[in-house]
mmCIF file as gemmi writes it, N, C-alpha and C atoms, coordinates in Angstrom:
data_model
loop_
_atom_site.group_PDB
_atom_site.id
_atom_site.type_symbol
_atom_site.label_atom_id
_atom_site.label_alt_id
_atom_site.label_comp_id
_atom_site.label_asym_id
_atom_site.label_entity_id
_atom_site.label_seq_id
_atom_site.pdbx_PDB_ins_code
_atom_site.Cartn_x
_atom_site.Cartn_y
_atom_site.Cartn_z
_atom_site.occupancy
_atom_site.B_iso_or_equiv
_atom_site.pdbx_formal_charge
_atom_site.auth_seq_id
_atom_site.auth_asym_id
_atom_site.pdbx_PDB_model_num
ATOM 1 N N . UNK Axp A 1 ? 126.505 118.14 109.957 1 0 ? 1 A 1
ATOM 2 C CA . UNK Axp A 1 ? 125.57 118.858 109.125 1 0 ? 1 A 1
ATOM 3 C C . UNK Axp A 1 ? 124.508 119.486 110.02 1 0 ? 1 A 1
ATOM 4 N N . UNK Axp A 2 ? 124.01 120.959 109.77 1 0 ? 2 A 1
ATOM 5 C CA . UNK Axp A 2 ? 123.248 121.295 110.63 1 0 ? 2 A 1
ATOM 6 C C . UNK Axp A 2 ? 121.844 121.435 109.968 1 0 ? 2 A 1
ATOM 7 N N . UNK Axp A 3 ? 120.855 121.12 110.703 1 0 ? 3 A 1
ATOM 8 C CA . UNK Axp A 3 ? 119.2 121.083 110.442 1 0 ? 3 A 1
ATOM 9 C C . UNK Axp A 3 ? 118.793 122.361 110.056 1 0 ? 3 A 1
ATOM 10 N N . UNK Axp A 4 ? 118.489 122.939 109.225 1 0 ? 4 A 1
ATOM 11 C CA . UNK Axp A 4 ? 117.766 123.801 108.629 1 0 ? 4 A 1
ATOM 12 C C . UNK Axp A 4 ? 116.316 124.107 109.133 1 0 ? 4 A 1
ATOM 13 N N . UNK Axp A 5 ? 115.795 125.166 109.13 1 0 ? 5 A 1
ATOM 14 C CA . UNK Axp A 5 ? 114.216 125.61 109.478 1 0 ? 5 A 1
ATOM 15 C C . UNK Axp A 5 ? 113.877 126.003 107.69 1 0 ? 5 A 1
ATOM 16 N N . UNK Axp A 6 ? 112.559 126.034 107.567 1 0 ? 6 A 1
ATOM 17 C CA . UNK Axp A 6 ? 112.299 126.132 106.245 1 0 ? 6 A 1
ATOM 18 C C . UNK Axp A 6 ? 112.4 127.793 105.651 1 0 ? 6 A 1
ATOM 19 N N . UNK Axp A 7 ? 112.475 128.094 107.079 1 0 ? 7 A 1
ATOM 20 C CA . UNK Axp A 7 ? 112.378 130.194 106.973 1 0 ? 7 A 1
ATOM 21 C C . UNK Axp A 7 ? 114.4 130.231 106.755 1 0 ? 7 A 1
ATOM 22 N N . UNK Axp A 8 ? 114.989 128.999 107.514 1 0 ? 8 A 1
ATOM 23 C CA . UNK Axp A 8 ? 116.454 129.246 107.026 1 0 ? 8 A 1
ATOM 24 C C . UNK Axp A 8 ? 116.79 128.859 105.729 1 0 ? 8 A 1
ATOM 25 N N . UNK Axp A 9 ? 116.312 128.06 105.068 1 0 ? 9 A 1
ATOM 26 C CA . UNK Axp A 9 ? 116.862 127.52 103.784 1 0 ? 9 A 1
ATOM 27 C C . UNK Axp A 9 ? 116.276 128.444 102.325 1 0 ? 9 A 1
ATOM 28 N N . UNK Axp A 10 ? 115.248 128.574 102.892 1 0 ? 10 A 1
ATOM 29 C CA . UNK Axp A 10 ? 114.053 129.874 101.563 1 0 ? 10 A 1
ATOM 30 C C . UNK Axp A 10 ? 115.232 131.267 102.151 1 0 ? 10 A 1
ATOM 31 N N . UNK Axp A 11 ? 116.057 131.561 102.764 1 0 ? 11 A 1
ATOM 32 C CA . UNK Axp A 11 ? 116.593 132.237 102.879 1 0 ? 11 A 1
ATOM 33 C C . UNK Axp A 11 ? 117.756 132.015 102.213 1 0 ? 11 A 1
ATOM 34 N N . UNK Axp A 12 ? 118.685 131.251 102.268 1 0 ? 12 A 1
ATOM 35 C CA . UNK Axp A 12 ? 119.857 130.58 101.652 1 0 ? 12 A 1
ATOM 36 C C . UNK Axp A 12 ? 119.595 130.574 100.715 1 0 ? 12 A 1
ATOM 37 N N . UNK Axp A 13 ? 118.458 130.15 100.125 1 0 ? 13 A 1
ATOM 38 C CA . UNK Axp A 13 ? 118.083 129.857 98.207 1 0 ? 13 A 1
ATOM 39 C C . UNK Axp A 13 ? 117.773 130.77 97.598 1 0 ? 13 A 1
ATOM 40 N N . UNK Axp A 14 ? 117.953 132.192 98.43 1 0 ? 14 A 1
ATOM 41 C CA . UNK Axp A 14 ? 117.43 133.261 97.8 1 0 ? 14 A 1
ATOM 42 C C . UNK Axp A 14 ? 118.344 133.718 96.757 1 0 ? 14 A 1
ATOM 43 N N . UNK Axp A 15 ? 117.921 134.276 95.618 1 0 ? 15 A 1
ATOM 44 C CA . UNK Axp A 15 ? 119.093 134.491 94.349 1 0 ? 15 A 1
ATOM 45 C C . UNK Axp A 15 ? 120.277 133.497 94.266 1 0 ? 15 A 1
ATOM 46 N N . UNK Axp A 16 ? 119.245 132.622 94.199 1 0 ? 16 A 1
ATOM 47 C CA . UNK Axp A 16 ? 120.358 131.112 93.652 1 0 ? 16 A 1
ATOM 48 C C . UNK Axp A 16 ? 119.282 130.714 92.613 1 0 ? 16 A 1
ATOM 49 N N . UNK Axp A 17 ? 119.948 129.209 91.818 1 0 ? 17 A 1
ATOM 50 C CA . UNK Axp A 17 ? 119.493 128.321 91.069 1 0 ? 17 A 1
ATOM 51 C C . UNK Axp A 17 ? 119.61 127.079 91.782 1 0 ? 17 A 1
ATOM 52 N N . UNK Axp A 18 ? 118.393 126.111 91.298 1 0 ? 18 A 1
ATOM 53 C CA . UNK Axp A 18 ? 118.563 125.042 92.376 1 0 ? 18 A 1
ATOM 54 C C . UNK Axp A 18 ? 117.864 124.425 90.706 1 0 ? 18 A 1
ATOM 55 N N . UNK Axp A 19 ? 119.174 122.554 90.732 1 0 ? 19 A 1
ATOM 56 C CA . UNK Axp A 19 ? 118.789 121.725 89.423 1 0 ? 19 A 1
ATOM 57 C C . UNK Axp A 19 ? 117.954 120.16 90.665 1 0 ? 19 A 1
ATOM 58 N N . UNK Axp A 20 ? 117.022 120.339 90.571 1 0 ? 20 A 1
ATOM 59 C CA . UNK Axp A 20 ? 116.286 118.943 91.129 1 0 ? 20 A 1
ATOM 60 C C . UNK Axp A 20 ? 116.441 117.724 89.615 1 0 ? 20 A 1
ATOM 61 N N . UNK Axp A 21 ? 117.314 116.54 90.51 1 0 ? 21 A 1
ATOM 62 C CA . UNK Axp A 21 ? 117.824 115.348 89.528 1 0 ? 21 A 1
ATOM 63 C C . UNK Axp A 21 ? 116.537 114.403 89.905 1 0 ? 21 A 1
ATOM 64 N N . UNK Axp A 22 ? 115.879 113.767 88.892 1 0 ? 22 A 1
ATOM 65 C CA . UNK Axp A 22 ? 114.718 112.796 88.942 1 0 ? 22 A 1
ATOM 66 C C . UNK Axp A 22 ? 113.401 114.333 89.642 1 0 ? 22 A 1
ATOM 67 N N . UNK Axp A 23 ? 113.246 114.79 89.046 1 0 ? 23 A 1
ATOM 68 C CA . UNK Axp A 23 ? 112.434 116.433 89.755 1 0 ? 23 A 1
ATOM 69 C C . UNK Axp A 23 ? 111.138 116.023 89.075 1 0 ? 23 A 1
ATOM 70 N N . UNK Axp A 24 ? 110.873 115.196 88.255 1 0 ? 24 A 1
ATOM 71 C CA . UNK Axp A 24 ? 109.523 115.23 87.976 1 0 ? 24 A 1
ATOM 72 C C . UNK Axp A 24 ? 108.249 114.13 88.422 1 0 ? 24 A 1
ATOM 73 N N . UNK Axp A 25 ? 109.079 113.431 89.343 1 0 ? 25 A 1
ATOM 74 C CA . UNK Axp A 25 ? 107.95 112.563 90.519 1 0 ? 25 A 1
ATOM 75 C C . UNK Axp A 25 ? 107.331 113.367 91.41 1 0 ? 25 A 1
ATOM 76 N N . UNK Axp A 26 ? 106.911 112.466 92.234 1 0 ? 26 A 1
ATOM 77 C CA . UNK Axp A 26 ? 105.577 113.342 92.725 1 0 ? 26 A 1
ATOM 78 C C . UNK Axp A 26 ? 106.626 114.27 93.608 1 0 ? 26 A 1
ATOM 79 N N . UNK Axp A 27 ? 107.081 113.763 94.295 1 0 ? 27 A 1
ATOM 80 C CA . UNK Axp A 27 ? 108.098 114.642 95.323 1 0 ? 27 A 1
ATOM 81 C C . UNK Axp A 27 ? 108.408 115.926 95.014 1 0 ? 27 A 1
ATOM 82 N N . UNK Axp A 28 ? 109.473 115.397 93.784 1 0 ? 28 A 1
ATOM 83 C CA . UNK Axp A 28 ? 110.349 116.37 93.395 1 0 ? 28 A 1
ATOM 84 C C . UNK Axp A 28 ? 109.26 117.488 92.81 1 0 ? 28 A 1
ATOM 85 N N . UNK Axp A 29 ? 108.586 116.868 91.775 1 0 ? 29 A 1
ATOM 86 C CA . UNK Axp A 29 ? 107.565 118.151 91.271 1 0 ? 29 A 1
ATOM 87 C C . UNK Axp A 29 ? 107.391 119.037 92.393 1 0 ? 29 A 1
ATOM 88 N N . UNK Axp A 30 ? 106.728 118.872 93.499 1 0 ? 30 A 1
ATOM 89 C CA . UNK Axp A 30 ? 106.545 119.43 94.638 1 0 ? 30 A 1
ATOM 90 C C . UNK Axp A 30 ? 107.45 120.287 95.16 1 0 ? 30 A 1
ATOM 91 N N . UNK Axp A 31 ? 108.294 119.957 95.281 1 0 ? 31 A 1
ATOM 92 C CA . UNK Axp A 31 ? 109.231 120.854 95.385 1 0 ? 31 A 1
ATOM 93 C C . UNK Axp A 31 ? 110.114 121.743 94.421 1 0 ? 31 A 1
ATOM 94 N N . UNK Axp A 32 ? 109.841 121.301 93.004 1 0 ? 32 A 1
ATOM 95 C CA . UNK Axp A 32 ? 109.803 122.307 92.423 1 0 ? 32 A 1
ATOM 96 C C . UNK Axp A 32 ? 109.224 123.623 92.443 1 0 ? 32 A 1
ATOM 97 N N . UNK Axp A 33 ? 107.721 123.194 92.59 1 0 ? 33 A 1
ATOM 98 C CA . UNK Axp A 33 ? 106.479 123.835 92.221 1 0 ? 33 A 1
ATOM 99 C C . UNK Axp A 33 ? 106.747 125.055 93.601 1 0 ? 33 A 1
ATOM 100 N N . UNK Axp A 34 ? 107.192 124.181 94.852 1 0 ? 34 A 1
ATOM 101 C CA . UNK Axp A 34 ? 107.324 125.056 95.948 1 0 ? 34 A 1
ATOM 102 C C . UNK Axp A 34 ? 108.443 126.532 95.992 1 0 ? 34 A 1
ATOM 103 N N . UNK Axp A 35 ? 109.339 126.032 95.758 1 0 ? 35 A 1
ATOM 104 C CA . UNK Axp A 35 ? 110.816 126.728 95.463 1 0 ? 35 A 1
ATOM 105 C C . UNK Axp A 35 ? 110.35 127.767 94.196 1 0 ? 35 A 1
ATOM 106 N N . UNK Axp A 36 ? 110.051 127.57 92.884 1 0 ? 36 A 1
ATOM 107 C CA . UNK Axp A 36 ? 109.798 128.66 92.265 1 0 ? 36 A 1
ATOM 108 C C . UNK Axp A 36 ? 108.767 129.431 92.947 1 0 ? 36 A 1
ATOM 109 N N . UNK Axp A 37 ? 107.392 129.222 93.239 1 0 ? 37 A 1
ATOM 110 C CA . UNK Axp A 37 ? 106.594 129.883 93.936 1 0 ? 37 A 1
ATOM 111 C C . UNK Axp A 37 ? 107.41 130.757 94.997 1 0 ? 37 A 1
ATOM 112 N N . UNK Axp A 38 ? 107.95 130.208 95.263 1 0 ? 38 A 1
ATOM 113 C CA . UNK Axp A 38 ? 109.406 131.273 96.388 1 0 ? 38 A 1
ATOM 114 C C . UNK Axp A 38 ? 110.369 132.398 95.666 1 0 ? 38 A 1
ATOM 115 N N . UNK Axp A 39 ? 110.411 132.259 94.443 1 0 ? 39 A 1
ATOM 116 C CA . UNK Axp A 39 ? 111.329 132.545 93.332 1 0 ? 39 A 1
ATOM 117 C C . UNK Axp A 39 ? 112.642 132.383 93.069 1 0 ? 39 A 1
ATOM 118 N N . UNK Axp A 40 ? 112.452 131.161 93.357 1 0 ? 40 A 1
ATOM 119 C CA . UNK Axp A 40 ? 113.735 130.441 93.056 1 0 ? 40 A 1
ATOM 120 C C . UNK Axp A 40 ? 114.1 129.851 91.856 1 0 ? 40 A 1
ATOM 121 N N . UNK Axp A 41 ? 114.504 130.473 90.998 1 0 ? 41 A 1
ATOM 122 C CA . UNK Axp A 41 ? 114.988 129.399 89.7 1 0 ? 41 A 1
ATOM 123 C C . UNK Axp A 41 ? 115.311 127.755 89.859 1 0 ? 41 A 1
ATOM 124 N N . UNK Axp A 42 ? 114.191 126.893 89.188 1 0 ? 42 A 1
ATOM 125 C CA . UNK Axp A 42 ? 114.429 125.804 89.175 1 0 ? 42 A 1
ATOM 126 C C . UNK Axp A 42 ? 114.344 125.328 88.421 1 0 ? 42 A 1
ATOM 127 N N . UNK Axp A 43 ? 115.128 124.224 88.181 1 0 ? 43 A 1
ATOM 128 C CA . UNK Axp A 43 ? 115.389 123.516 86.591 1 0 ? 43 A 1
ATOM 129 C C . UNK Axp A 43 ? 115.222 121.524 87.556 1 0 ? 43 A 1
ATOM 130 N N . UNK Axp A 44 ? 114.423 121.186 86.411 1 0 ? 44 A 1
ATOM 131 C CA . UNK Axp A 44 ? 114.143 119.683 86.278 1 0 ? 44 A 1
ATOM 132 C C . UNK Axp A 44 ? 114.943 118.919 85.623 1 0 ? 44 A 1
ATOM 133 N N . UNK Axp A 45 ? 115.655 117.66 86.164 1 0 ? 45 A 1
ATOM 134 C CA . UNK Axp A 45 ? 116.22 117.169 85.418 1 0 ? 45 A 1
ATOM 135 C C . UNK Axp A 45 ? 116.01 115.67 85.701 1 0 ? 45 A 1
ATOM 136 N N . UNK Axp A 46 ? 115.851 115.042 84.55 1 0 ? 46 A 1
ATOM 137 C CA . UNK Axp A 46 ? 114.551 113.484 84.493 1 0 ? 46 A 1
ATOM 138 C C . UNK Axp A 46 ? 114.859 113.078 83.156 1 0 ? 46 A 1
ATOM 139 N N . UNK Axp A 47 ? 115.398 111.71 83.644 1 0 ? 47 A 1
ATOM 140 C CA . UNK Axp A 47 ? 114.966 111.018 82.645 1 0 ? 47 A 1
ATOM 141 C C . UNK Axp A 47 ? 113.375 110.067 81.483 1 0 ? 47 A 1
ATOM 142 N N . UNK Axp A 48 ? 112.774 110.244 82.886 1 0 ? 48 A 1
ATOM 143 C CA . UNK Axp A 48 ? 111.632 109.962 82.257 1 0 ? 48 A 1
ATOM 144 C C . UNK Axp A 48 ? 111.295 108.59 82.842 1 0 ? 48 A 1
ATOM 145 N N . UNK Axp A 49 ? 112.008 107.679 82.9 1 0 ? 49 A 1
ATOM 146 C CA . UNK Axp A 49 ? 112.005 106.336 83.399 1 0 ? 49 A 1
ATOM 147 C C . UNK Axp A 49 ? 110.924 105.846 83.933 1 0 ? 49 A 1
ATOM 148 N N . UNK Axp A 50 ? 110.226 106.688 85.171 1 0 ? 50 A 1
ATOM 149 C CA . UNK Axp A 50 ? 109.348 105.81 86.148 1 0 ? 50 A 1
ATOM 150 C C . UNK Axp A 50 ? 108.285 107.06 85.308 1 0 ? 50 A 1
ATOM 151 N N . UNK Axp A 51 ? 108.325 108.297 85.32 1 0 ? 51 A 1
ATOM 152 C CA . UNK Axp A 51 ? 107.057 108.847 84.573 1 0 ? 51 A 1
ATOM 153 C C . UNK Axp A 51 ? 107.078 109.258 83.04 1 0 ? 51 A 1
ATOM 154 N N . UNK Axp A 52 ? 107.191 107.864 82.6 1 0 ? 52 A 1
ATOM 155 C CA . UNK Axp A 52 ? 107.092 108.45 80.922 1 0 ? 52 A 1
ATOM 156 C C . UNK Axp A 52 ? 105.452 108.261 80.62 1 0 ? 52 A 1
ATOM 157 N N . UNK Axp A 53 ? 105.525 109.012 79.666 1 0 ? 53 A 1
ATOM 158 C CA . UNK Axp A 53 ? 103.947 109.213 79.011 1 0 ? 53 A 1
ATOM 159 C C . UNK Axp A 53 ? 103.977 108.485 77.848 1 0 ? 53 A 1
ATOM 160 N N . UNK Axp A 54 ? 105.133 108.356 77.255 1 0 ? 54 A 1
ATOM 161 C CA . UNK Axp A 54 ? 105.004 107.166 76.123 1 0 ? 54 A 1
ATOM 162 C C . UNK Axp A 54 ? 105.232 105.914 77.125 1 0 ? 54 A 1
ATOM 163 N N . UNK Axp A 55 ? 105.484 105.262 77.548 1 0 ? 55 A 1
ATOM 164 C CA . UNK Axp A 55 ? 105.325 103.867 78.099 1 0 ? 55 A 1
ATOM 165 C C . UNK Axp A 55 ? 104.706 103.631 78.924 1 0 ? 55 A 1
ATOM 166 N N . UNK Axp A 56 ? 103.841 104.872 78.809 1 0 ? 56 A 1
ATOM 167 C CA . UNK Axp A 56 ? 102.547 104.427 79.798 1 0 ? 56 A 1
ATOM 168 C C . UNK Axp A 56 ? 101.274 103.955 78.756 1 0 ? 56 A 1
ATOM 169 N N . UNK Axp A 57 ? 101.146 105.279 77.704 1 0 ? 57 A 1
ATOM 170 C CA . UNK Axp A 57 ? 100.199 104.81 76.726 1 0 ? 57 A 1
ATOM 171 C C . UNK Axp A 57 ? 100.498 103.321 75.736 1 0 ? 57 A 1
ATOM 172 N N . UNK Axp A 58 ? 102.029 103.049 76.044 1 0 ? 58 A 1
ATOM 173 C CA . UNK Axp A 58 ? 102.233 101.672 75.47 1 0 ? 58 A 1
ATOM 174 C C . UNK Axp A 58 ? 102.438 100.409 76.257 1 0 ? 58 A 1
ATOM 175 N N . UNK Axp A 59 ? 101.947 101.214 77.768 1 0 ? 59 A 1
ATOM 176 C CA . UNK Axp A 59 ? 102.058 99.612 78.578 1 0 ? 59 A 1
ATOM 177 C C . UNK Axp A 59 ? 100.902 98.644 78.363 1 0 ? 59 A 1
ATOM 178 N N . UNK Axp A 60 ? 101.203 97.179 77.459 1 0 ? 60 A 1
ATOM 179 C CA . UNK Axp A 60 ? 99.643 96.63 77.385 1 0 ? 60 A 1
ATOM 180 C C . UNK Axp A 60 ? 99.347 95.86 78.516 1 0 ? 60 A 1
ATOM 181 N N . UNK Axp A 61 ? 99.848 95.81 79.598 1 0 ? 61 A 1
ATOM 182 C CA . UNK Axp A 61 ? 99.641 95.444 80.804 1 0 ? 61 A 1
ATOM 183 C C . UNK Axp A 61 ? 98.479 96.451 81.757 1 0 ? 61 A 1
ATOM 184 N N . UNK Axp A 62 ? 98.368 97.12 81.221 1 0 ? 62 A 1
ATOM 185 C CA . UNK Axp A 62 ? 97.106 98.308 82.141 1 0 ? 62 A 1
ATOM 186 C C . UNK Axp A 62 ? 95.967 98.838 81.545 1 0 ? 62 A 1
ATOM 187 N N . UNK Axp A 63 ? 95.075 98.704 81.991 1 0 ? 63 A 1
ATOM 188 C CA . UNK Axp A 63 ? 93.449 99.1 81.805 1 0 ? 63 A 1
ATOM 189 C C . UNK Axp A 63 ? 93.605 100.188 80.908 1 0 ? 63 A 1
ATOM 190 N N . UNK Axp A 64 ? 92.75 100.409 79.827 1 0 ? 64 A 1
ATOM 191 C CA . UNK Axp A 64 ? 93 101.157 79.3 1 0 ? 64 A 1
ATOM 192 C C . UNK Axp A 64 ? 92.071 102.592 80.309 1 0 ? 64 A 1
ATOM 193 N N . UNK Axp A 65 ? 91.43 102.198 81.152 1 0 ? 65 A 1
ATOM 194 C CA . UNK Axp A 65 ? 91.174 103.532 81.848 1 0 ? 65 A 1
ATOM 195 C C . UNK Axp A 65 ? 91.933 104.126 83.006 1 0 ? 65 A 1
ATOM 196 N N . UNK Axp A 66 ? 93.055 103.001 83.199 1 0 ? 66 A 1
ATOM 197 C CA . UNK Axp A 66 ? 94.018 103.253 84.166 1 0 ? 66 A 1
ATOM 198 C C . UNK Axp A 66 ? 94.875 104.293 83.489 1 0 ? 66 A 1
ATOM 199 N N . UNK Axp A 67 ? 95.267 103.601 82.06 1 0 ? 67 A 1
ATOM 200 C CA . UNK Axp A 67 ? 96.329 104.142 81.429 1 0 ? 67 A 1
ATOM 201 C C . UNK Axp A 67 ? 95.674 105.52 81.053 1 0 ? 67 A 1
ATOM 202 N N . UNK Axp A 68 ? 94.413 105.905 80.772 1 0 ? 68 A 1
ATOM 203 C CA . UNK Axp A 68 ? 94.082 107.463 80.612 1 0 ? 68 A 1
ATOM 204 C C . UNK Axp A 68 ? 93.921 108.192 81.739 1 0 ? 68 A 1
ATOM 205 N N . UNK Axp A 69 ? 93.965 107.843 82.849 1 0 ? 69 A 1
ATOM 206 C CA . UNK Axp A 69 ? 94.012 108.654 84.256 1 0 ? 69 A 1
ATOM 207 C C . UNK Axp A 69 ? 95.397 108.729 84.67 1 0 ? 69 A 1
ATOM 208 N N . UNK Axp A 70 ? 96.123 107.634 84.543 1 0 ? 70 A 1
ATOM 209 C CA . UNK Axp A 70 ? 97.931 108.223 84.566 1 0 ? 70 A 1
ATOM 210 C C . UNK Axp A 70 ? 98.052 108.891 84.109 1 0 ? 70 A 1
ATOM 211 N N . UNK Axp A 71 ? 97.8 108.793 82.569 1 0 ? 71 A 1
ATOM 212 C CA . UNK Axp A 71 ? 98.239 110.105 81.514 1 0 ? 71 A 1
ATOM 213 C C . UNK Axp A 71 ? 98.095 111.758 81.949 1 0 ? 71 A 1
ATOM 214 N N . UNK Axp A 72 ? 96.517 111.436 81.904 1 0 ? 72 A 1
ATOM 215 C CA . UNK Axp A 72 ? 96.184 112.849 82.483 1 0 ? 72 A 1
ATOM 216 C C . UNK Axp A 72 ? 97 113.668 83.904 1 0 ? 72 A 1
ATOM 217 N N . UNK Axp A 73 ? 97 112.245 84.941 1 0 ? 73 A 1
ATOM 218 C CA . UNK Axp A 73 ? 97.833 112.729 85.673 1 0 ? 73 A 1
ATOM 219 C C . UNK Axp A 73 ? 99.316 113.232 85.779 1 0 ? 73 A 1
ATOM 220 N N . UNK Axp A 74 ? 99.945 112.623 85.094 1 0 ? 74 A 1
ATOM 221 C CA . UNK Axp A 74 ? 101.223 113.345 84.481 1 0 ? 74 A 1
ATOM 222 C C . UNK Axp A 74 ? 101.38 114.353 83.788 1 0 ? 74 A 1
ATOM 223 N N . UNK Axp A 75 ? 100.131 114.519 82.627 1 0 ? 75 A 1
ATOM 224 C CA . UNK Axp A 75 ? 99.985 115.759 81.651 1 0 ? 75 A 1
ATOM 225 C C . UNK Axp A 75 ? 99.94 117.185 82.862 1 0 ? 75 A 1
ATOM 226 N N . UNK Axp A 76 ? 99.222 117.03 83.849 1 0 ? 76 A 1
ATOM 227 C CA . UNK Axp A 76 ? 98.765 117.666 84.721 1 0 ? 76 A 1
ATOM 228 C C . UNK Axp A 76 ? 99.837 118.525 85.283 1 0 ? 76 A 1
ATOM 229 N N . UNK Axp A 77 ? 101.111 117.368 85.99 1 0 ? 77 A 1
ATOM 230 C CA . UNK Axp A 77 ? 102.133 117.277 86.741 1 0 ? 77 A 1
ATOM 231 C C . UNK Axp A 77 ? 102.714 118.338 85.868 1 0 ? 77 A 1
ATOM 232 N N . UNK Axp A 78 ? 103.028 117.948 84.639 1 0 ? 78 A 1
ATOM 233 C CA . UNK Axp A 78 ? 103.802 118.976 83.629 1 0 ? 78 A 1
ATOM 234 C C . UNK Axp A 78 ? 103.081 120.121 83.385 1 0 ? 78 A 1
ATOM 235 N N . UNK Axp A 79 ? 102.264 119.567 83.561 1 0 ? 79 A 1
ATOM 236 C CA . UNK Axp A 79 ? 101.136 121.676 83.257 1 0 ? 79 A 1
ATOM 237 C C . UNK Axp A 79 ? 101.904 122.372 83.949 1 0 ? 79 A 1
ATOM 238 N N . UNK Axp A 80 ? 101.431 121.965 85.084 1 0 ? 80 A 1
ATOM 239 C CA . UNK Axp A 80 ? 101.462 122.524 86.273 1 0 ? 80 A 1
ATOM 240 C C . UNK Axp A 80 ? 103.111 123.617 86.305 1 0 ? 80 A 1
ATOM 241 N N . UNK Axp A 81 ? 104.231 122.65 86.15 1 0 ? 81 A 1
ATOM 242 C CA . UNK Axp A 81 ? 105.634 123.11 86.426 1 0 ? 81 A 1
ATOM 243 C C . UNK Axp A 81 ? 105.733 124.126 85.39 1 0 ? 81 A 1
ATOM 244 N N . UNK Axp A 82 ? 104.969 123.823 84.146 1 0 ? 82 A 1
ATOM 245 C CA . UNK Axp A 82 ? 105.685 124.657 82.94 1 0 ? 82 A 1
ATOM 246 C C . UNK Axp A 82 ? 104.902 125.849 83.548 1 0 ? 82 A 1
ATOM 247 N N . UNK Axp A 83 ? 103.366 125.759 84.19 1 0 ? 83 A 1
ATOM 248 C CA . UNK Axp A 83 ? 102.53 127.068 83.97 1 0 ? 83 A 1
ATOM 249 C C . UNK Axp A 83 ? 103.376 127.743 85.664 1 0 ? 83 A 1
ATOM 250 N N . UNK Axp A 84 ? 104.118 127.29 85.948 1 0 ? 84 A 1
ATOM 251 C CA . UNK Axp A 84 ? 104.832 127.908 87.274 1 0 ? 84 A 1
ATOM 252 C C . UNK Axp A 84 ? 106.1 128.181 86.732 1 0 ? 84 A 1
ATOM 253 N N . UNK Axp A 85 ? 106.754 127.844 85.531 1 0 ? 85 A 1
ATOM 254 C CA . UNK Axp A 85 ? 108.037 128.849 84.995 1 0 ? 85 A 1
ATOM 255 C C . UNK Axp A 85 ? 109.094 127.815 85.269 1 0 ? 85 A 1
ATOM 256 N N . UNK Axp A 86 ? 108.803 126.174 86.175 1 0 ? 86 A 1
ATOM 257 C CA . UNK Axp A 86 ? 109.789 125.441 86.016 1 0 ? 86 A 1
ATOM 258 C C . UNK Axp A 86 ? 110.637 125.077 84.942 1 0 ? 86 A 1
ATOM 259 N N . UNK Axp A 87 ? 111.723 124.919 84.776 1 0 ? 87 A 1
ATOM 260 C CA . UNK Axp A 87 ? 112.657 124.748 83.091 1 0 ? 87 A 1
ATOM 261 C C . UNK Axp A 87 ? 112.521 122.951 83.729 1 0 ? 87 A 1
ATOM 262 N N . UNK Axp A 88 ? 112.479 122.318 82.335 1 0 ? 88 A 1
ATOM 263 C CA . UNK Axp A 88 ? 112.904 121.271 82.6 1 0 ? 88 A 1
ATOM 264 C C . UNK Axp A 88 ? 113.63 120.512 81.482 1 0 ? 88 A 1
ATOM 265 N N . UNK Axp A 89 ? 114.124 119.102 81.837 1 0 ? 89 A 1
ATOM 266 C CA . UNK Axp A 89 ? 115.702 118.958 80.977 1 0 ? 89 A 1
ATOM 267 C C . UNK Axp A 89 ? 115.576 117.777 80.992 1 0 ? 89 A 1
């Protein structure tokens, strides 16, 4: 497999679609967020598991000011992708 430069791969991805699997952690968001900003069609695909927003507001294990600063922070995460044209699934 050969190593890529980031000026080689934004080249390769040009007029493609790229599906990021688990895309809505911190990572992946990121690289969502990066790749469309490039104009790359990108689609999210997540189950939700580690960032759900319902089992966060229903974890009774966490502060309830913890649990409103996750929230927000996730609400955020999703702003963010939808207000950048990410599809997600």
């Amino acid at each position: 497999m050969k190593n890529l430069s980031y000026e080689e791969a934004v080249q390769r991805l040009n007029n493609e679609r790229v599906m990021l699997v688990g895309g809505a952690g911190f990572i992946g968001h990121n690289i969502a967020l990066e790749l469309t900003r490039l104009g790359i069609e990108t689609v999210v695909v997540d189950n939700m598991m580690v960032n759900s927003v319902v089992d966060n507001v229903y974890d009774a294990g966490r502060a309830e000011n913890q649990r409103q600063l996750y929230q927000g922070f996730l609400l955020d995460r999703f702003r963010l992708m939808r207000e950048s044209g990410v599809k997600m699934h």
